[in-house]
Amino acid sequence: MDISGLDPDRIPAHVACVMDGNGRWAQQRGLKRTDGHSAGEEALLDAIHGALDLGISWLTVYAFSTENWRRPTDEVRFLMGFNESLLVRRRDELHELGVRIRFIGRRDWRVPKRLLKQMDRSVDLTKHNARMTLTIAFNYGGRAELVDAVKSLVDEGAKLSESAIASRLYDPEMPEVDLWIRTSGEHRISNFLIWQAAYAELVFVETLWPDFRREHLAVAVGEYQQRDRRFGGLKSQS
Ligand code: IPE
Ligand code: IPE
Ligand code: MG
């Protein structure tokens, strides 16, 4: 990975990534869409290694959206099984790397019990790790997250404020997103971290997710470092 040109003092603390383009990657090769999802596993692991090398503390990836239930039943079923087996296959390796695994999203009846069990096991196994937090957004939607947060405040009769809402998001410890990446050339947010990414720097890359590697992450961080973050003010904060 070429990190020589990067400023070690301006590494984004929280990088979020929409892992998009698996279906197109497979179609281009005459394969099934689900083969594209399988090929995304290597991309994810490489991106995690890249994030660790760069010293990124929070990496959040979009694995299944609240809208992805609209896909054909076979694809949805595949994704449930695939995510379950990926956790079983990879969690020991991630644990050894010092990665703390967390999940954000709705734990509703549509998510298979056996997947929920593996999610809980992965969280429990890695809960004391401190090198990097890998958050997997599963059955996640930013709007659903805000509705759930506001509902819990309303149920308690609590006062609504930005900090009150932030404290009721799926992971209140999650810091705001610094760098928000989407692969596959789509220029859409698709309901990913709409609250946490309010002031994120958005980087869109043409690469389809299964071809994404740590080098692409380093390039995105390089682009991030060129940006002047103003947060509504006038001068760069750095
Ligand atoms: C992203 O790849 C993975 C999920 C949404 C689960 P897609 O499956 O959306 O791939 P494209 O966008 O159809 O190419
Ligand atoms: C967003 O990608 C969700 C994930 C990557 C998990 P989609 O492929 O579902 O988004 P749209 O439909 O192109 O907006
Ligand atoms: Mg897509």
PDB file of C-alpha atoms and ligand atoms in Angstrom:
ATOM      1  CA  MET A   1       0.000   0.000   0.000  1.00  0.00           C
ATOM      2  CA  ASP A   2       1.388   3.389  -0.916  1.00  0.00           C
ATOM      3  CA  ILE A   3       0.987   5.414   2.227  1.00  0.00           C
ATOM      4  CA  SER A   4       4.144   7.434   1.629  1.00  0.00           C
ATOM      5  CA  GLY A   5       2.233  10.486   0.456  1.00  0.00           C
ATOM      6  CA  LEU A   6      -0.203  10.471   3.359  1.00  0.00           C
ATOM      7  CA  ASP A   7      -0.039  12.788   6.350  1.00  0.00           C
ATOM      8  CA  PRO A   8       0.042  10.551   9.458  1.00  0.00           C
ATOM      9  CA  ASP A   9      -1.463  13.387  11.506  1.00  0.00           C
ATOM     10  CA  ARG A  10      -4.549  13.605   9.329  1.00  0.00           C
ATOM     11  CA  ILE A  11      -5.754  10.042   9.177  1.00  0.00           C
ATOM     12  CA  PRO A  12      -9.575   9.990   9.431  1.00  0.00           C
ATOM     13  CA  ALA A  13     -10.684   8.498  12.744  1.00  0.00           C
ATOM     14  CA  HIS A  14     -13.888   7.056  11.302  1.00  0.00           C
ATOM     15  CA  VAL A  15     -14.191   5.723   7.765  1.00  0.00           C
ATOM     16  CA  ALA A  16     -17.519   4.404   6.482  1.00  0.00           C
ATOM     17  CA  CYS A  17     -17.900   2.407   3.316  1.00  0.00           C
ATOM     18  CA  VAL A  18     -20.814   1.397   1.106  1.00  0.00           C
ATOM     19  CA  MET A  19     -19.592  -1.898  -0.343  1.00  0.00           C
ATOM     20  CA  ASP A  20     -21.425  -1.637  -3.661  1.00  0.00           C
ATOM     21  CA  GLY A  21     -21.081  -3.263  -7.077  1.00  0.00           C
ATOM     22  CA  ASN A  22     -20.982  -6.980  -6.281  1.00  0.00           C
ATOM     23  CA  GLY A  23     -23.783  -7.836  -8.696  1.00  0.00           C
ATOM     24  CA  ARG A  24     -22.255  -5.894 -11.584  1.00  0.00           C
ATOM     25  CA  TRP A  25     -18.834  -7.436 -10.909  1.00  0.00           C
ATOM     26  CA  ALA A  26     -20.378 -10.900 -11.235  1.00  0.00           C
ATOM     27  CA  GLN A  27     -22.458 -10.008 -14.288  1.00  0.00           C
ATOM     28  CA  GLN A  28     -19.352  -8.722 -16.083  1.00  0.00           C
ATOM     29  CA  ARG A  29     -17.829 -12.175 -15.629  1.00  0.00           C
ATOM     30  CA  GLY A  30     -20.908 -14.159 -16.569  1.00  0.00           C
ATOM     31  CA  LEU A  31     -21.288 -15.288 -12.952  1.00  0.00           C
ATOM     32  CA  LYS A  32     -24.257 -15.264 -10.597  1.00  0.00           C
ATOM     33  CA  ARG A  33     -24.854 -12.100  -8.545  1.00  0.00           C
ATOM     34  CA  THR A  34     -24.219 -14.121  -5.408  1.00  0.00           C
ATOM     35  CA  ASP A  35     -20.700 -14.973  -6.655  1.00  0.00           C
ATOM     36  CA  GLY A  36     -20.079 -11.238  -6.523  1.00  0.00           C
ATOM     37  CA  HIS A  37     -21.066 -11.149  -2.859  1.00  0.00           C
ATOM     38  CA  SER A  38     -18.701 -14.048  -2.151  1.00  0.00           C
ATOM     39  CA  ALA A  39     -15.882 -12.238  -3.939  1.00  0.00           C
ATOM     40  CA  GLY A  40     -16.513  -9.222  -1.704  1.00  0.00           C
ATOM     41  CA  GLU A  41     -15.153 -11.109   1.310  1.00  0.00           C
ATOM     42  CA  GLU A  42     -11.551 -10.760   0.148  1.00  0.00           C
ATOM     43  CA  ALA A  43     -12.093  -7.058  -0.511  1.00  0.00           C
ATOM     44  CA  LEU A  44     -13.450  -6.581   2.994  1.00  0.00           C
ATOM     45  CA  LEU A  45     -10.542  -8.376   4.627  1.00  0.00           C
ATOM     46  CA  ASP A  46      -8.027  -6.420   2.577  1.00  0.00           C
ATOM     47  CA  ALA A  47      -9.739  -3.140   3.418  1.00  0.00           C
ATOM     48  CA  ILE A  48      -9.657  -4.062   7.118  1.00  0.00           C
ATOM     49  CA  HIS A  49      -5.910  -4.767   6.909  1.00  0.00           C
ATOM     50  CA  GLY A  50      -5.440  -1.467   5.100  1.00  0.00           C
ATOM     51  CA  ALA A  51      -7.434   0.404   7.737  1.00  0.00           C
ATOM     52  CA  LEU A  52      -5.332  -1.179  10.497  1.00  0.00           C
ATOM     53  CA  ASP A  53      -2.093  -0.250   8.695  1.00  0.00           C
ATOM     54  CA  LEU A  54      -3.277   3.324   8.309  1.00  0.00           C
ATOM     55  CA  GLY A  55      -4.259   3.608  11.977  1.00  0.00           C
ATOM     56  CA  ILE A  56      -7.971   4.152  11.336  1.00  0.00           C
ATOM     57  CA  SER A  57      -9.827   3.550  14.622  1.00  0.00           C
ATOM     58  CA  TRP A  58     -13.383   3.109  13.355  1.00  0.00           C
ATOM     59  CA  LEU A  59     -14.365   1.351  10.137  1.00  0.00           C
ATOM     60  CA  THR A  60     -18.069   0.951   9.382  1.00  0.00           C
ATOM     61  CA  VAL A  61     -19.267  -1.091   6.417  1.00  0.00           C
ATOM     62  CA  TYR A  62     -22.723  -1.385   4.876  1.00  0.00           C
ATOM     63  CA  ALA A  63     -23.529  -5.072   4.475  1.00  0.00           C
ATOM     64  CA  PHE A  64     -27.343  -5.143   4.201  1.00  0.00           C
ATOM     65  CA  SER A  65     -29.787  -2.253   4.101  1.00  0.00           C
ATOM     66  CA  THR A  66     -33.379  -2.064   5.309  1.00  0.00           C
ATOM     67  CA  GLU A  67     -34.246  -1.717   1.604  1.00  0.00           C
ATOM     68  CA  ASN A  68     -32.302  -4.820   0.517  1.00  0.00           C
ATOM     69  CA  TRP A  69     -35.277  -7.019   1.547  1.00  0.00           C
ATOM     70  CA  ARG A  70     -36.718  -5.951  -1.811  1.00  0.00           C
ATOM     71  CA  ARG A  71     -34.239  -8.223  -3.577  1.00  0.00           C
ATOM     72  CA  PRO A  72     -35.244 -11.676  -4.841  1.00  0.00           C
ATOM     73  CA  THR A  73     -35.781 -14.166  -2.004  1.00  0.00           C
ATOM     74  CA  ASP A  74     -32.886 -16.338  -3.156  1.00  0.00           C
ATOM     75  CA  GLU A  75     -30.430 -13.461  -3.015  1.00  0.00           C
ATOM     76  CA  VAL A  76     -31.681 -12.361   0.414  1.00  0.00           C
ATOM     77  CA  ARG A  77     -31.405 -15.915   1.700  1.00  0.00           C
ATOM     78  CA  PHE A  78     -27.891 -16.178   0.296  1.00  0.00           C
ATOM     79  CA  LEU A  79     -26.848 -12.941   1.990  1.00  0.00           C
ATOM     80  CA  MET A  80     -28.147 -14.116   5.375  1.00  0.00           C
ATOM     81  CA  GLY A  81     -26.199 -17.385   5.139  1.00  0.00           C
ATOM     82  CA  PHE A  82     -23.145 -15.712   3.676  1.00  0.00           C
ATOM     83  CA  ASN A  83     -22.891 -13.155   6.462  1.00  0.00           C
ATOM     84  CA  GLU A  84     -23.341 -15.859   9.068  1.00  0.00           C
ATOM     85  CA  SER A  85     -20.605 -18.043   7.580  1.00  0.00           C
ATOM     86  CA  LEU A  86     -18.288 -15.066   7.062  1.00  0.00           C
ATOM     87  CA  LEU A  87     -18.447 -14.313  10.779  1.00  0.00           C
ATOM     88  CA  VAL A  88     -17.696 -17.926  11.674  1.00  0.00           C
ATOM     89  CA  ARG A  89     -14.827 -18.051   9.132  1.00  0.00           C
ATOM     90  CA  ARG A  90     -13.237 -14.724   9.974  1.00  0.00           C
ATOM     91  CA  ARG A  91     -13.892 -13.741  13.562  1.00  0.00           C
ATOM     92  CA  ASP A  92     -10.881 -15.518  15.102  1.00  0.00           C
ATOM     93  CA  GLU A  93      -8.592 -13.859  12.583  1.00  0.00           C
ATOM     94  CA  LEU A  94     -10.178 -10.458  13.272  1.00  0.00           C
ATOM     95  CA  HIS A  95      -9.905 -11.100  17.003  1.00  0.00           C
ATOM     96  CA  GLU A  96      -6.179 -11.818  16.665  1.00  0.00           C
ATOM     97  CA  LEU A  97      -5.763  -8.574  14.752  1.00  0.00           C
ATOM     98  CA  GLY A  98      -7.258  -6.660  17.680  1.00  0.00           C
ATOM     99  CA  VAL A  99     -10.494  -5.771  15.910  1.00  0.00           C
ATOM    100  CA  ARG A 100     -13.622  -5.137  17.979  1.00  0.00           C
ATOM    101  CA  ILE A 101     -16.689  -6.208  16.017  1.00  0.00           C
ATOM    102  CA  ARG A 102     -19.982  -4.388  16.474  1.00  0.00           C
ATOM    103  CA  PHE A 103     -23.279  -4.250  14.596  1.00  0.00           C
ATOM    104  CA  ILE A 104     -25.784  -1.535  13.871  1.00  0.00           C
ATOM    105  CA  GLY A 105     -29.232  -2.154  12.445  1.00  0.00           C
ATOM    106  CA  ARG A 106     -32.627  -3.534  13.373  1.00  0.00           C
ATOM    107  CA  ARG A 107     -32.720  -6.954  14.974  1.00  0.00           C
ATOM    108  CA  ASP A 108     -36.168  -7.745  13.643  1.00  0.00           C
ATOM    109  CA  TRP A 109     -37.878 -11.080  12.987  1.00  0.00           C
ATOM    110  CA  ARG A 110     -36.642 -11.204   9.410  1.00  0.00           C
ATOM    111  CA  VAL A 111     -33.018 -11.646  10.469  1.00  0.00           C
ATOM    112  CA  PRO A 112     -32.458 -15.386  11.036  1.00  0.00           C
ATOM    113  CA  LYS A 113     -31.883 -16.398  14.668  1.00  0.00           C
ATOM    114  CA  ARG A 114     -28.725 -18.309  13.761  1.00  0.00           C
ATOM    115  CA  LEU A 115     -27.237 -15.187  12.195  1.00  0.00           C
ATOM    116  CA  LEU A 116     -28.130 -13.124  15.268  1.00  0.00           C
ATOM    117  CA  LYS A 117     -26.403 -15.766  17.387  1.00  0.00           C
ATOM    118  CA  GLN A 118     -23.182 -15.540  15.385  1.00  0.00           C
ATOM    119  CA  MET A 119     -23.364 -11.748  15.506  1.00  0.00           C
ATOM    120  CA  ASP A 120     -23.646 -11.856  19.307  1.00  0.00           C
ATOM    121  CA  ARG A 121     -20.784 -14.350  19.563  1.00  0.00           C
ATOM    122  CA  SER A 122     -18.550 -12.208  17.394  1.00  0.00           C
ATOM    123  CA  VAL A 123     -19.313  -9.101  19.456  1.00  0.00           C
ATOM    124  CA  ASP A 124     -18.701 -10.958  22.692  1.00  0.00           C
ATOM    125  CA  LEU A 125     -15.438 -12.563  21.544  1.00  0.00           C
ATOM    126  CA  THR A 126     -13.938  -9.265  20.426  1.00  0.00           C
ATOM    127  CA  LYS A 127     -15.446  -6.812  22.910  1.00  0.00           C
ATOM    128  CA  HIS A 128     -12.167  -6.025  24.712  1.00  0.00           C
ATOM    129  CA  ASN A 129     -10.160  -5.352  21.558  1.00  0.00           C
ATOM    130  CA  ALA A 130      -8.983  -1.792  21.172  1.00  0.00           C
ATOM    131  CA  ARG A 131      -7.034  -1.492  17.936  1.00  0.00           C
ATOM    132  CA  MET A 132      -9.986  -0.806  15.664  1.00  0.00           C
ATOM    133  CA  THR A 133     -13.763  -1.042  15.838  1.00  0.00           C
ATOM    134  CA  LEU A 134     -15.298  -2.713  12.812  1.00  0.00           C
ATOM    135  CA  THR A 135     -19.003  -1.951  12.712  1.00  0.00           C
ATOM    136  CA  ILE A 136     -21.094  -3.987  10.325  1.00  0.00           C
ATOM    137  CA  ALA A 137     -24.317  -2.254   9.317  1.00  0.00           C
ATOM    138  CA  PHE A 138     -26.786  -5.090   8.876  1.00  0.00           C
ATOM    139  CA  ASN A 139     -30.505  -4.588   8.276  1.00  0.00           C
ATOM    140  CA  TYR A 140     -29.460  -0.990   8.738  1.00  0.00           C
ATOM    141  CA  GLY A 141     -31.198   2.125   7.517  1.00  0.00           C
ATOM    142  CA  GLY A 142     -30.423   5.650   8.627  1.00  0.00           C
ATOM    143  CA  ARG A 143     -34.100   6.597   8.682  1.00  0.00           C
ATOM    144  CA  ALA A 144     -35.045   3.528  10.740  1.00  0.00           C
ATOM    145  CA  GLU A 145     -32.220   4.386  13.138  1.00  0.00           C
ATOM    146  CA  LEU A 146     -33.553   7.916  13.609  1.00  0.00           C
ATOM    147  CA  VAL A 147     -37.118   6.681  14.060  1.00  0.00           C
ATOM    148  CA  ASP A 148     -35.926   4.170  16.682  1.00  0.00           C
ATOM    149  CA  ALA A 149     -33.920   6.853  18.481  1.00  0.00           C
ATOM    150  CA  VAL A 150     -36.762   9.386  18.528  1.00  0.00           C
ATOM    151  CA  LYS A 151     -39.283   6.728  19.592  1.00  0.00           C
ATOM    152  CA  SER A 152     -37.205   5.791  22.616  1.00  0.00           C
ATOM    153  CA  LEU A 153     -36.948   9.442  23.641  1.00  0.00           C
ATOM    154  CA  VAL A 154     -40.677  10.030  23.136  1.00  0.00           C
ATOM    155  CA  ASP A 155     -41.537   6.882  25.124  1.00  0.00           C
ATOM    156  CA  GLU A 156     -39.549   8.257  28.037  1.00  0.00           C
ATOM    157  CA  GLY A 157     -40.951  11.739  27.680  1.00  0.00           C
ATOM    158  CA  ALA A 158     -37.384  12.986  27.253  1.00  0.00           C
ATOM    159  CA  LYS A 159     -36.596  16.344  25.711  1.00  0.00           C
ATOM    160  CA  LEU A 160     -35.543  16.228  22.054  1.00  0.00           C
ATOM    161  CA  SER A 161     -32.182  17.704  21.171  1.00  0.00           C
ATOM    162  CA  GLU A 162     -29.309  16.797  18.895  1.00  0.00           C
ATOM    163  CA  SER A 163     -27.330  15.305  21.754  1.00  0.00           C
ATOM    164  CA  ALA A 164     -30.375  13.369  23.025  1.00  0.00           C
ATOM    165  CA  ILE A 165     -30.917  11.829  19.575  1.00  0.00           C
ATOM    166  CA  ALA A 166     -27.199  11.064  19.191  1.00  0.00           C
ATOM    167  CA  SER A 167     -27.295   9.269  22.541  1.00  0.00           C
ATOM    168  CA  ARG A 168     -30.037   6.912  21.281  1.00  0.00           C
ATOM    169  CA  LEU A 169     -28.507   5.859  17.976  1.00  0.00           C
ATOM    170  CA  TYR A 170     -27.675   2.153  17.575  1.00  0.00           C
ATOM    171  CA  ASP A 171     -24.123   2.738  18.832  1.00  0.00           C
ATOM    172  CA  PRO A 172     -23.941   5.955  20.822  1.00  0.00           C
ATOM    173  CA  GLU A 173     -20.172   5.534  21.145  1.00  0.00           C
ATOM    174  CA  MET A 174     -19.675   5.690  17.402  1.00  0.00           C
ATOM    175  CA  PRO A 175     -17.970   8.965  16.468  1.00  0.00           C
ATOM    176  CA  GLU A 176     -19.143  11.039  13.517  1.00  0.00           C
ATOM    177  CA  VAL A 177     -17.942   9.859  10.136  1.00  0.00           C
ATOM    178  CA  ASP A 178     -14.893  11.654   8.731  1.00  0.00           C
ATOM    179  CA  LEU A 179     -14.538   9.877   5.416  1.00  0.00           C
ATOM    180  CA  TRP A 180     -17.533   8.246   3.661  1.00  0.00           C
ATOM    181  CA  ILE A 181     -16.707   6.072   0.667  1.00  0.00           C
ATOM    182  CA  ARG A 182     -18.960   4.432  -1.910  1.00  0.00           C
ATOM    183  CA  THR A 183     -17.628   2.038  -4.521  1.00  0.00           C
ATOM    184  CA  SER A 184     -19.061   1.158  -7.958  1.00  0.00           C
ATOM    185  CA  GLY A 185     -19.500   4.661  -9.333  1.00  0.00           C
ATOM    186  CA  GLU A 186     -22.949   5.230  -7.827  1.00  0.00           C
ATOM    187  CA  HIS A 187     -23.339   8.715  -6.393  1.00  0.00           C
ATOM    188  CA  ARG A 188     -25.973   7.960  -3.771  1.00  0.00           C
ATOM    189  CA  ILE A 189     -26.146   7.830   0.000  1.00  0.00           C
ATOM    190  CA  SER A 190     -28.738   5.002   0.035  1.00  0.00           C
ATOM    191  CA  ASN A 191     -29.733   5.645   3.650  1.00  0.00           C
ATOM    192  CA  PHE A 192     -26.262   4.965   5.128  1.00  0.00           C
ATOM    193  CA  LEU A 193     -25.346   6.833   8.331  1.00  0.00           C
ATOM    194  CA  ILE A 194     -27.364   9.900   7.433  1.00  0.00           C
ATOM    195  CA  TRP A 195     -27.010  11.403  10.915  1.00  0.00           C
ATOM    196  CA  GLN A 196     -23.376  10.447  11.598  1.00  0.00           C
ATOM    197  CA  ALA A 197     -22.176  11.529   8.150  1.00  0.00           C
ATOM    198  CA  ALA A 198     -23.733  15.001   8.236  1.00  0.00           C
ATOM    199  CA  TYR A 199     -20.262  16.550   7.841  1.00  0.00           C
ATOM    200  CA  ALA A 200     -18.357  13.627   6.368  1.00  0.00           C
ATOM    201  CA  GLU A 201     -16.175  14.041   3.308  1.00  0.00           C
ATOM    202  CA  LEU A 202     -17.733  11.961   0.539  1.00  0.00           C
ATOM    203  CA  VAL A 203     -15.501  10.033  -1.842  1.00  0.00           C
ATOM    204  CA  PHE A 204     -16.962   8.054  -4.730  1.00  0.00           C
ATOM    205  CA  VAL A 205     -14.779   5.473  -6.410  1.00  0.00           C
ATOM    206  CA  GLU A 206     -15.435   3.691  -9.702  1.00  0.00           C
ATOM    207  CA  THR A 207     -14.004   0.343  -8.549  1.00  0.00           C
ATOM    208  CA  LEU A 208     -16.591  -2.390  -7.983  1.00  0.00           C
ATOM    209  CA  TRP A 209     -16.473  -3.678  -4.406  1.00  0.00           C
ATOM    210  CA  PRO A 210     -14.942  -7.128  -5.112  1.00  0.00           C
ATOM    211  CA  ASP A 211     -11.952  -5.370  -6.751  1.00  0.00           C
ATOM    212  CA  PHE A 212     -11.476  -2.920  -3.859  1.00  0.00           C
ATOM    213  CA  ARG A 213      -8.160  -3.297  -2.019  1.00  0.00           C
ATOM    214  CA  ARG A 214      -6.190  -1.431   0.649  1.00  0.00           C
ATOM    215  CA  GLU A 215      -4.547   0.683  -2.076  1.00  0.00           C
ATOM    216  CA  HIS A 216      -7.969   2.101  -2.998  1.00  0.00           C
ATOM    217  CA  LEU A 217      -8.542   2.937   0.649  1.00  0.00           C
ATOM    218  CA  ALA A 218      -5.201   4.743   0.793  1.00  0.00           C
ATOM    219  CA  VAL A 219      -6.129   6.751  -2.317  1.00  0.00           C
ATOM    220  CA  ALA A 220      -9.466   7.723  -0.737  1.00  0.00           C
ATOM    221  CA  VAL A 221      -7.652   8.825   2.440  1.00  0.00           C
ATOM    222  CA  GLY A 222      -5.305  10.862   0.235  1.00  0.00           C
ATOM    223  CA  GLU A 223      -8.295  12.576  -1.354  1.00  0.00           C
ATOM    224  CA  TYR A 224      -9.750  13.207   2.120  1.00  0.00           C
ATOM    225  CA  GLN A 225      -6.505  14.892   3.139  1.00  0.00           C
ATOM    226  CA  GLN A 226      -6.825  17.316   0.233  1.00  0.00           C
ATOM    227  CA  ARG A 227     -10.221  18.507   1.464  1.00  0.00           C
ATOM    228  CA  ASP A 228     -10.713  21.614   3.550  1.00  0.00           C
ATOM    229  CA  ARG A 229     -13.195  20.733   6.285  1.00  0.00           C
ATOM    230  CA  ARG A 230     -14.964  23.844   7.398  1.00  0.00           C
ATOM    231  CA  PHE A 231     -17.971  22.555   9.374  1.00  0.00           C
ATOM    232  CA  GLY A 232     -19.919  25.638   8.375  1.00  0.00           C
ATOM    233  CA  GLY A 233     -17.149  27.975   9.501  1.00  0.00           C
ATOM    234  CA  LEU A 234     -14.628  29.779   7.384  1.00  0.00           C
ATOM    235  CA  LYS A 235     -11.179  28.461   8.217  1.00  0.00           C
ATOM    236  CA  SER A 236      -9.766  24.973   8.026  1.00  0.00           C
ATOM    237  CA  GLN A 237      -9.869  23.273  11.436  1.00  0.00           C
ATOM    238  CA  SER A 238      -6.429  21.765  11.064  1.00  0.00           C
TER     239      SER A 238
HETATM  240  C1  IPE B   1     -23.665  -4.509  -2.800  1.00  0.00           C
HETATM  241  O1  IPE B   1     -23.606  -4.983  -4.102  1.00  0.00           O
HETATM  242  C2  IPE B   1     -23.996  -5.585  -1.812  1.00  0.00           C
HETATM  243  C3  IPE B   1     -25.343  -5.495  -1.220  1.00  0.00           C
HETATM  244  C4  IPE B   1     -26.211  -4.563  -1.454  1.00  0.00           C
HETATM  245  C5  IPE B   1     -25.706  -6.535  -0.305  1.00  0.00           C
HETATM  246  P1  IPE B   1     -24.893  -5.040  -5.018  1.00  0.00           P
HETATM  247  O2  IPE B   1     -25.535  -6.358  -4.832  1.00  0.00           O
HETATM  248  O3  IPE B   1     -25.777  -3.873  -4.744  1.00  0.00           O
HETATM  249  O4  IPE B   1     -24.265  -4.926  -6.458  1.00  0.00           O
HETATM  250  P2  IPE B   1     -24.828  -4.088  -7.677  1.00  0.00           P
HETATM  251  O5  IPE B   1     -25.009  -2.680  -7.202  1.00  0.00           O
HETATM  252  O6  IPE B   1     -26.124  -4.715  -8.064  1.00  0.00           O
HETATM  253  O7  IPE B   1     -23.786  -4.210  -8.726  1.00  0.00           O
HETATM  254  C1  IPE B   2     -26.463  -0.010  -0.610  1.00  0.00           C
HETATM  255  O1  IPE B   2     -26.335  -0.517  -1.893  1.00  0.00           O
HETATM  256  C2  IPE B   2     -26.541  -1.111   0.410  1.00  0.00           C
HETATM  257  C3  IPE B   2     -25.331  -1.913   0.575  1.00  0.00           C
HETATM  258  C4  IPE B   2     -24.218  -1.801  -0.056  1.00  0.00           C
HETATM  259  C5  IPE B   2     -25.436  -2.930   1.590  1.00  0.00           C
HETATM  260  P1  IPE B   2     -27.604  -0.798  -2.836  1.00  0.00           P
HETATM  261  O2  IPE B   2     -27.057  -1.390  -4.071  1.00  0.00           O
HETATM  262  O3  IPE B   2     -28.619  -1.579  -2.098  1.00  0.00           O
HETATM  263  O4  IPE B   2     -28.174   0.665  -3.067  1.00  0.00           O
HETATM  264  P2  IPE B   2     -29.034   1.243  -4.276  1.00  0.00           P
HETATM  265  O5  IPE B   2     -30.236   0.363  -4.426  1.00  0.00           O
HETATM  266  O6  IPE B   2     -28.157   1.208  -5.488  1.00  0.00           O
HETATM  267  O7  IPE B   2     -29.364   2.640  -3.868  1.00  0.00           O
HETATM  268 MG    MG B   3     -25.840  -2.005  -5.488  1.00  0.00          MG
END
